mmCIF file of N, CA, C and O in Angstrom:
data_model
loop_
_atom_site.group_PDB
_atom_site.id
_atom_site.type_symbol
_atom_site.label_atom_id
_atom_site.label_comp_id
_atom_site.label_asym_id
_atom_site.label_seq_id
_atom_site.Cartn_x
_atom_site.Cartn_y
_atom_site.Cartn_z
ATOM 1 N N UNK A 1379 108.183 88.211 59.911
ATOM 2 C CA UNK A 1379 108.686 89.235 58.997
ATOM 3 C C UNK A 1379 110.131 88.895 58.692
ATOM 4 O O UNK A 1379 110.924 88.688 59.595
ATOM 5 N N UNK A 1380 110.451 88.828 57.429
ATOM 6 C CA UNK A 1380 111.818 88.447 57.107
ATOM 7 C C UNK A 1380 112.742 89.663 57.051
ATOM 8 O O UNK A 1380 112.305 90.806 57.048
ATOM 9 N N UNK A 1381 114.022 89.364 56.991
ATOM 10 C CA UNK A 1381 115.046 90.406 57.037
ATOM 11 C C UNK A 1381 114.889 91.431 55.918
ATOM 12 O O UNK A 1381 115.036 92.631 56.136
ATOM 13 N N UNK A 1382 114.572 90.980 54.699
ATOM 14 C CA UNK A 1382 114.418 91.903 53.576
ATOM 15 C C UNK A 1382 113.284 92.884 53.815
ATOM 16 O O UNK A 1382 113.381 94.059 53.476
ATOM 17 N N UNK A 1383 112.191 92.406 54.392
ATOM 18 C CA UNK A 1383 111.052 93.280 54.666
ATOM 19 C C UNK A 1383 111.423 94.308 55.719
ATOM 20 O O UNK A 1383 111.111 95.485 55.585
ATOM 21 N N UNK A 1384 112.123 93.881 56.770
ATOM 22 C CA UNK A 1384 112.519 94.820 57.822
ATOM 23 C C UNK A 1384 113.435 95.888 57.243
ATOM 24 O O UNK A 1384 113.220 97.081 57.444
ATOM 25 N N UNK A 1385 114.458 95.481 56.518
ATOM 26 C CA UNK A 1385 115.395 96.452 55.970
ATOM 27 C C UNK A 1385 114.730 97.328 54.916
ATOM 28 O O UNK A 1385 114.984 98.524 54.849
ATOM 29 N N UNK A 1386 113.819 96.772 54.125
ATOM 30 C CA UNK A 1386 113.154 97.528 53.077
ATOM 31 C C UNK A 1386 112.159 98.541 53.602
ATOM 32 O O UNK A 1386 111.921 99.576 52.987
ATOM 33 N N UNK A 1387 111.554 98.256 54.729
ATOM 34 C CA UNK A 1387 110.549 99.139 55.327
ATOM 35 C C UNK A 1387 111.076 99.836 56.574
ATOM 36 O O UNK A 1387 110.292 100.240 57.432
ATOM 37 N N UNK A 1388 112.366 99.960 56.663
ATOM 38 C CA UNK A 1388 112.969 100.439 57.899
ATOM 39 C C UNK A 1388 112.439 101.805 58.336
ATOM 40 O O UNK A 1388 112.154 102.019 59.499
ATOM 41 N N UNK A 1389 112.279 102.722 57.429
ATOM 42 C CA UNK A 1389 111.821 104.065 57.813
ATOM 43 C C UNK A 1389 110.443 104.019 58.461
ATOM 44 O O UNK A 1389 110.190 104.700 59.448
ATOM 45 N N UNK A 1390 109.542 103.196 57.922
ATOM 46 C CA UNK A 1390 108.207 103.087 58.502
ATOM 47 C C UNK A 1390 108.245 102.354 59.845
ATOM 48 O O UNK A 1390 107.503 102.693 60.766
ATOM 49 N N UNK A 1391 109.110 101.377 59.947
ATOM 50 C CA UNK A 1391 109.154 100.561 61.163
ATOM 51 C C UNK A 1391 109.852 101.254 62.326
ATOM 52 O O UNK A 1391 109.599 100.925 63.482
ATOM 53 N N UNK A 1392 110.701 102.230 62.037
ATOM 54 C CA UNK A 1392 111.420 102.927 63.107
ATOM 55 C C UNK A 1392 110.453 103.552 64.112
ATOM 56 O O UNK A 1392 110.668 103.459 65.320
ATOM 57 N N UNK A 1393 109.397 104.161 63.624
ATOM 58 C CA UNK A 1393 108.428 104.779 64.522
ATOM 59 C C UNK A 1393 107.731 103.758 65.399
ATOM 60 O O UNK A 1393 107.523 103.989 66.596
ATOM 61 N N UNK A 1394 107.398 102.614 64.819
ATOM 62 C CA UNK A 1394 106.749 101.553 65.589
ATOM 63 C C UNK A 1394 107.688 100.988 66.647
ATOM 64 O O UNK A 1394 107.268 100.673 67.755
ATOM 65 N N UNK A 1395 108.960 100.868 66.297
ATOM 66 C CA UNK A 1395 109.941 100.386 67.275
ATOM 67 C C UNK A 1395 110.069 101.358 68.440
ATOM 68 O O UNK A 1395 110.145 100.955 69.593
ATOM 69 N N UNK A 1396 110.098 102.632 68.117
ATOM 70 C CA UNK A 1396 110.252 103.645 69.166
ATOM 71 C C UNK A 1396 109.028 103.656 70.082
ATOM 72 O O UNK A 1396 109.160 103.873 71.286
ATOM 73 N N UNK A 1397 107.833 103.406 69.530
ATOM 74 C CA UNK A 1397 106.630 103.301 70.359
ATOM 75 C C UNK A 1397 106.732 102.108 71.295
ATOM 76 O O UNK A 1397 106.368 102.196 72.468
ATOM 77 N N UNK A 1398 107.221 100.990 70.773
ATOM 78 C CA UNK A 1398 107.322 99.762 71.561
ATOM 79 C C UNK A 1398 108.426 99.850 72.605
ATOM 80 O O UNK A 1398 108.242 99.432 73.741
ATOM 81 N N UNK A 1399 109.579 100.352 72.210
ATOM 82 C CA UNK A 1399 110.741 100.408 73.087
ATOM 83 C C UNK A 1399 111.259 101.839 73.150
ATOM 84 O O UNK A 1399 112.181 102.222 72.432
ATOM 85 N N UNK A 1400 110.686 102.620 74.020
ATOM 86 C CA UNK A 1400 111.001 104.032 74.138
ATOM 87 C C UNK A 1400 112.417 104.353 74.580
ATOM 88 O O UNK A 1400 112.881 105.477 74.407
ATOM 89 N N UNK A 1401 113.110 103.374 75.141
ATOM 90 C CA UNK A 1401 114.488 103.624 75.566
ATOM 91 C C UNK A 1401 115.475 103.623 74.408
ATOM 92 O O UNK A 1401 116.617 104.031 74.580
ATOM 93 N N UNK A 1402 115.038 103.158 73.241
ATOM 94 C CA UNK A 1402 115.917 103.204 72.071
ATOM 95 C C UNK A 1402 116.007 104.645 71.579
ATOM 96 O O UNK A 1402 114.996 105.304 71.393
ATOM 97 N N UNK A 1403 117.211 105.105 71.376
ATOM 98 C CA UNK A 1403 117.421 106.473 70.918
ATOM 99 C C UNK A 1403 117.409 106.521 69.393
ATOM 100 O O UNK A 1403 117.490 105.489 68.720
ATOM 101 N N UNK A 1404 117.344 107.733 68.856
ATOM 102 C CA UNK A 1404 117.441 107.899 67.409
ATOM 103 C C UNK A 1404 118.783 107.365 66.901
ATOM 104 O O UNK A 1404 118.851 106.774 65.823
ATOM 105 N N UNK A 1405 119.839 107.567 67.686
ATOM 106 C CA UNK A 1405 121.148 107.030 67.309
ATOM 107 C C UNK A 1405 121.116 105.507 67.264
ATOM 108 O O UNK A 1405 121.692 104.895 66.364
ATOM 109 N N UNK A 1406 120.441 104.884 68.249
ATOM 110 C CA UNK A 1406 120.298 103.425 68.236
ATOM 111 C C UNK A 1406 119.614 102.978 66.954
ATOM 112 O O UNK A 1406 120.067 102.036 66.296
ATOM 113 N N UNK A 1407 118.530 103.644 66.606
ATOM 114 C CA UNK A 1407 117.769 103.272 65.414
ATOM 115 C C UNK A 1407 118.600 103.447 64.147
ATOM 116 O O UNK A 1407 118.499 102.643 63.219
ATOM 117 N N UNK A 1408 119.438 104.488 64.114
ATOM 118 C CA UNK A 1408 120.318 104.680 62.957
ATOM 119 C C UNK A 1408 121.348 103.555 62.861
ATOM 120 O O UNK A 1408 121.678 103.096 61.774
ATOM 121 N N UNK A 1409 121.839 103.104 64.010
ATOM 122 C CA UNK A 1409 122.823 102.019 64.037
ATOM 123 C C UNK A 1409 122.173 100.690 63.666
ATOM 124 O O UNK A 1409 122.743 99.887 62.938
ATOM 125 N N UNK A 1410 120.957 100.458 64.131
ATOM 126 C CA UNK A 1410 120.246 99.204 63.882
ATOM 127 C C UNK A 1410 119.987 99.007 62.394
ATOM 128 O O UNK A 1410 120.177 97.914 61.865
ATOM 129 N N UNK A 1411 119.533 100.043 61.707
ATOM 130 C CA UNK A 1411 119.291 100.028 60.261
ATOM 131 C C UNK A 1411 118.552 98.785 59.781
ATOM 132 O O UNK A 1411 118.853 98.232 58.732
ATOM 133 N N UNK A 1412 117.607 98.298 60.552
ATOM 134 C CA UNK A 1412 116.808 97.154 60.128
ATOM 135 C C UNK A 1412 117.435 95.801 60.383
ATOM 136 O O UNK A 1412 116.888 94.783 59.982
ATOM 137 N N UNK A 1413 118.567 95.769 61.040
ATOM 138 C CA UNK A 1413 119.253 94.502 61.297
ATOM 139 C C UNK A 1413 118.751 93.894 62.617
ATOM 140 O O UNK A 1413 118.917 94.462 63.679
ATOM 141 N N UNK A 1414 118.146 92.739 62.486
ATOM 142 C CA UNK A 1414 117.508 92.058 63.613
ATOM 143 C C UNK A 1414 118.487 91.805 64.770
ATOM 144 O O UNK A 1414 118.159 92.011 65.930
ATOM 145 N N UNK A 1415 119.683 91.332 64.447
ATOM 146 C CA UNK A 1415 120.662 90.997 65.477
ATOM 147 C C UNK A 1415 121.100 92.247 66.241
ATOM 148 O O UNK A 1415 121.304 92.206 67.460
ATOM 149 N N UNK A 1416 121.242 93.343 65.532
ATOM 150 C CA UNK A 1416 121.660 94.597 66.167
ATOM 151 C C UNK A 1416 120.532 95.122 67.055
ATOM 152 O O UNK A 1416 120.780 95.606 68.160
ATOM 153 N N UNK A 1417 119.289 94.996 66.591
ATOM 154 C CA UNK A 1417 118.137 95.399 67.398
ATOM 155 C C UNK A 1417 118.112 94.620 68.703
ATOM 156 O O UNK A 1417 117.972 95.212 69.779
ATOM 157 N N UNK A 1418 118.287 93.310 68.632
ATOM 158 C CA UNK A 1418 118.284 92.493 69.847
ATOM 159 C C UNK A 1418 119.402 92.922 70.794
ATOM 160 O O UNK A 1418 119.197 93.022 72.010
ATOM 161 N N UNK A 1419 120.568 93.217 70.244
ATOM 162 C CA UNK A 1419 121.690 93.672 71.072
ATOM 163 C C UNK A 1419 121.408 95.000 71.754
ATOM 164 O O UNK A 1419 121.731 95.183 72.941
ATOM 165 N N UNK A 1420 120.790 95.924 71.034
ATOM 166 C CA UNK A 1420 120.462 97.229 71.616
ATOM 167 C C UNK A 1420 119.391 97.083 72.700
ATOM 168 O O UNK A 1420 119.442 97.757 73.728
ATOM 169 N N UNK A 1421 118.411 96.216 72.471
ATOM 170 C CA UNK A 1421 117.392 95.978 73.495
ATOM 171 C C UNK A 1421 118.039 95.396 74.747
ATOM 172 O O UNK A 1421 117.700 95.781 75.873
ATOM 173 N N UNK A 1422 118.947 94.486 74.541
ATOM 174 C CA UNK A 1422 119.656 93.870 75.662
ATOM 175 C C UNK A 1422 120.387 94.936 76.477
ATOM 176 O O UNK A 1422 120.289 94.968 77.703
ATOM 177 N N UNK A 1423 121.071 95.829 75.806
ATOM 178 C CA UNK A 1423 121.813 96.893 76.486
ATOM 179 C C UNK A 1423 120.891 97.871 77.205
ATOM 180 O O UNK A 1423 121.097 98.207 78.371
ATOM 181 N N UNK A 1424 119.893 98.375 76.501
ATOM 182 C CA UNK A 1424 119.026 99.423 77.042
ATOM 183 C C UNK A 1424 118.113 98.943 78.166
ATOM 184 O O UNK A 1424 117.781 99.706 79.064
ATOM 185 N N UNK A 1425 117.691 97.681 78.085
ATOM 186 C CA UNK A 1425 116.719 97.179 79.057
ATOM 187 C C UNK A 1425 117.317 96.205 80.069
ATOM 188 O O UNK A 1425 116.602 95.729 80.957
ATOM 189 N N UNK A 1426 118.594 95.904 79.952
ATOM 190 C CA UNK A 1426 119.248 95.023 80.911
ATOM 191 C C UNK A 1426 118.652 93.620 80.938
ATOM 192 O O UNK A 1426 118.464 93.038 82.003
ATOM 193 N N UNK A 1427 118.354 93.095 79.750
ATOM 194 C CA UNK A 1427 117.764 91.769 79.642
ATOM 195 C C UNK A 1427 118.770 90.816 78.996
ATOM 196 O O UNK A 1427 119.788 91.255 78.463
ATOM 197 N N UNK A 1428 118.460 89.535 79.053
ATOM 198 C CA UNK A 1428 119.355 88.559 78.440
ATOM 199 C C UNK A 1428 119.198 88.575 76.922
ATOM 200 O O UNK A 1428 118.207 89.083 76.396
ATOM 201 N N UNK A 1429 120.149 87.979 76.254
ATOM 202 C CA UNK A 1429 120.098 87.898 74.791
ATOM 203 C C UNK A 1429 118.868 87.092 74.358
ATOM 204 O O UNK A 1429 118.192 87.456 73.404
ATOM 205 N N UNK A 1430 118.580 86.005 75.075
ATOM 206 C CA UNK A 1430 117.416 85.185 74.736
ATOM 207 C C UNK A 1430 116.116 85.971 74.881
ATOM 208 O O UNK A 1430 115.222 85.855 74.043
ATOM 209 N N UNK A 1431 116.017 86.769 75.947
ATOM 210 C CA UNK A 1431 114.817 87.596 76.124
ATOM 211 C C UNK A 1431 114.682 88.609 74.993
ATOM 212 O O UNK A 1431 113.594 88.803 74.460
ATOM 213 N N UNK A 1432 115.793 89.237 74.647
ATOM 214 C CA UNK A 1432 115.773 90.235 73.580
ATOM 215 C C UNK A 1432 115.355 89.592 72.256
ATOM 216 O O UNK A 1432 114.538 90.156 71.524
ATOM 217 N N UNK A 1433 115.888 88.420 71.965
ATOM 218 C CA UNK A 1433 115.518 87.715 70.735
ATOM 219 C C UNK A 1433 114.027 87.388 70.722
ATOM 220 O O UNK A 1433 113.365 87.510 69.694
ATOM 221 N N UNK A 1434 113.494 86.973 71.867
ATOM 222 C CA UNK A 1434 112.067 86.654 71.957
ATOM 223 C C UNK A 1434 111.231 87.907 71.731
ATOM 224 O O UNK A 1434 110.229 87.874 71.009
ATOM 225 N N UNK A 1435 111.619 89.024 72.340
ATOM 226 C CA UNK A 1435 110.881 90.277 72.147
ATOM 227 C C UNK A 1435 110.878 90.690 70.676
ATOM 228 O O UNK A 1435 109.857 91.135 70.150
ATOM 229 N N UNK A 1436 112.021 90.551 70.016
ATOM 230 C CA UNK A 1436 112.110 90.918 68.598
ATOM 231 C C UNK A 1436 111.214 89.991 67.773
ATOM 232 O O UNK A 1436 110.463 90.456 66.907
ATOM 233 N N UNK A 1437 111.269 88.706 68.057
ATOM 234 C CA UNK A 1437 110.437 87.748 67.323
ATOM 235 C C UNK A 1437 108.951 88.062 67.518
ATOM 236 O O UNK A 1437 108.172 88.075 66.557
ATOM 237 N N UNK A 1438 108.555 88.326 68.762
ATOM 238 C CA UNK A 1438 107.155 88.665 69.048
ATOM 239 C C UNK A 1438 106.745 89.937 68.315
ATOM 240 O O UNK A 1438 105.648 90.035 67.772
ATOM 241 N N UNK A 1439 107.624 90.927 68.300
ATOM 242 C CA UNK A 1439 107.335 92.191 67.628
ATOM 243 C C UNK A 1439 107.182 91.967 66.126
ATOM 244 O O UNK A 1439 106.278 92.507 65.498
ATOM 245 N N UNK A 1440 108.072 91.149 65.569
ATOM 246 C CA UNK A 1440 107.993 90.846 64.134
ATOM 247 C C UNK A 1440 106.664 90.187 63.782
ATOM 248 O O UNK A 1440 106.031 90.539 62.794
ATOM 249 N N UNK A 1441 106.261 89.230 64.610
ATOM 250 C CA UNK A 1441 104.995 88.530 64.355
ATOM 251 C C UNK A 1441 103.803 89.484 64.456
ATOM 252 O O UNK A 1441 102.869 89.398 63.670
ATOM 253 N N UNK A 1442 103.863 90.392 65.406
ATOM 254 C CA UNK A 1442 102.782 91.368 65.584
ATOM 255 C C UNK A 1442 102.668 92.304 64.384
ATOM 256 O O UNK A 1442 101.567 92.715 64.016
ATOM 257 N N UNK A 1443 103.776 92.645 63.781
ATOM 258 C CA UNK A 1443 103.778 93.615 62.681
ATOM 259 C C UNK A 1443 103.913 92.972 61.308
ATOM 260 O O UNK A 1443 104.094 93.661 60.311
ATOM 261 N N UNK A 1444 103.763 91.661 61.234
ATOM 262 C CA UNK A 1444 103.828 90.955 59.970
ATOM 263 C C UNK A 1444 102.537 91.167 59.198
ATOM 264 O O UNK A 1444 101.459 90.979 59.726
ATOM 265 N N UNK A 1445 102.659 91.570 57.958
ATOM 266 C CA UNK A 1445 101.451 91.855 57.160
ATOM 267 C C UNK A 1445 100.840 90.591 56.619
ATOM 268 O O UNK A 1445 101.472 89.635 56.344
#
């Protein structure tokens, strides 16, 4: 899923993100605003994982939700 698709469908994807990563708050989702790098950073903070792990999780999630 490319950046334009994520940002363009952000409202629909927010619910799916919250299902996948329940530790993300509504404030986190507002800050992320469809930006992949910010999502990875928030996952890193909330879940105490490395940046590489967070990037992999985001990539896997994107592939799962790619139309």
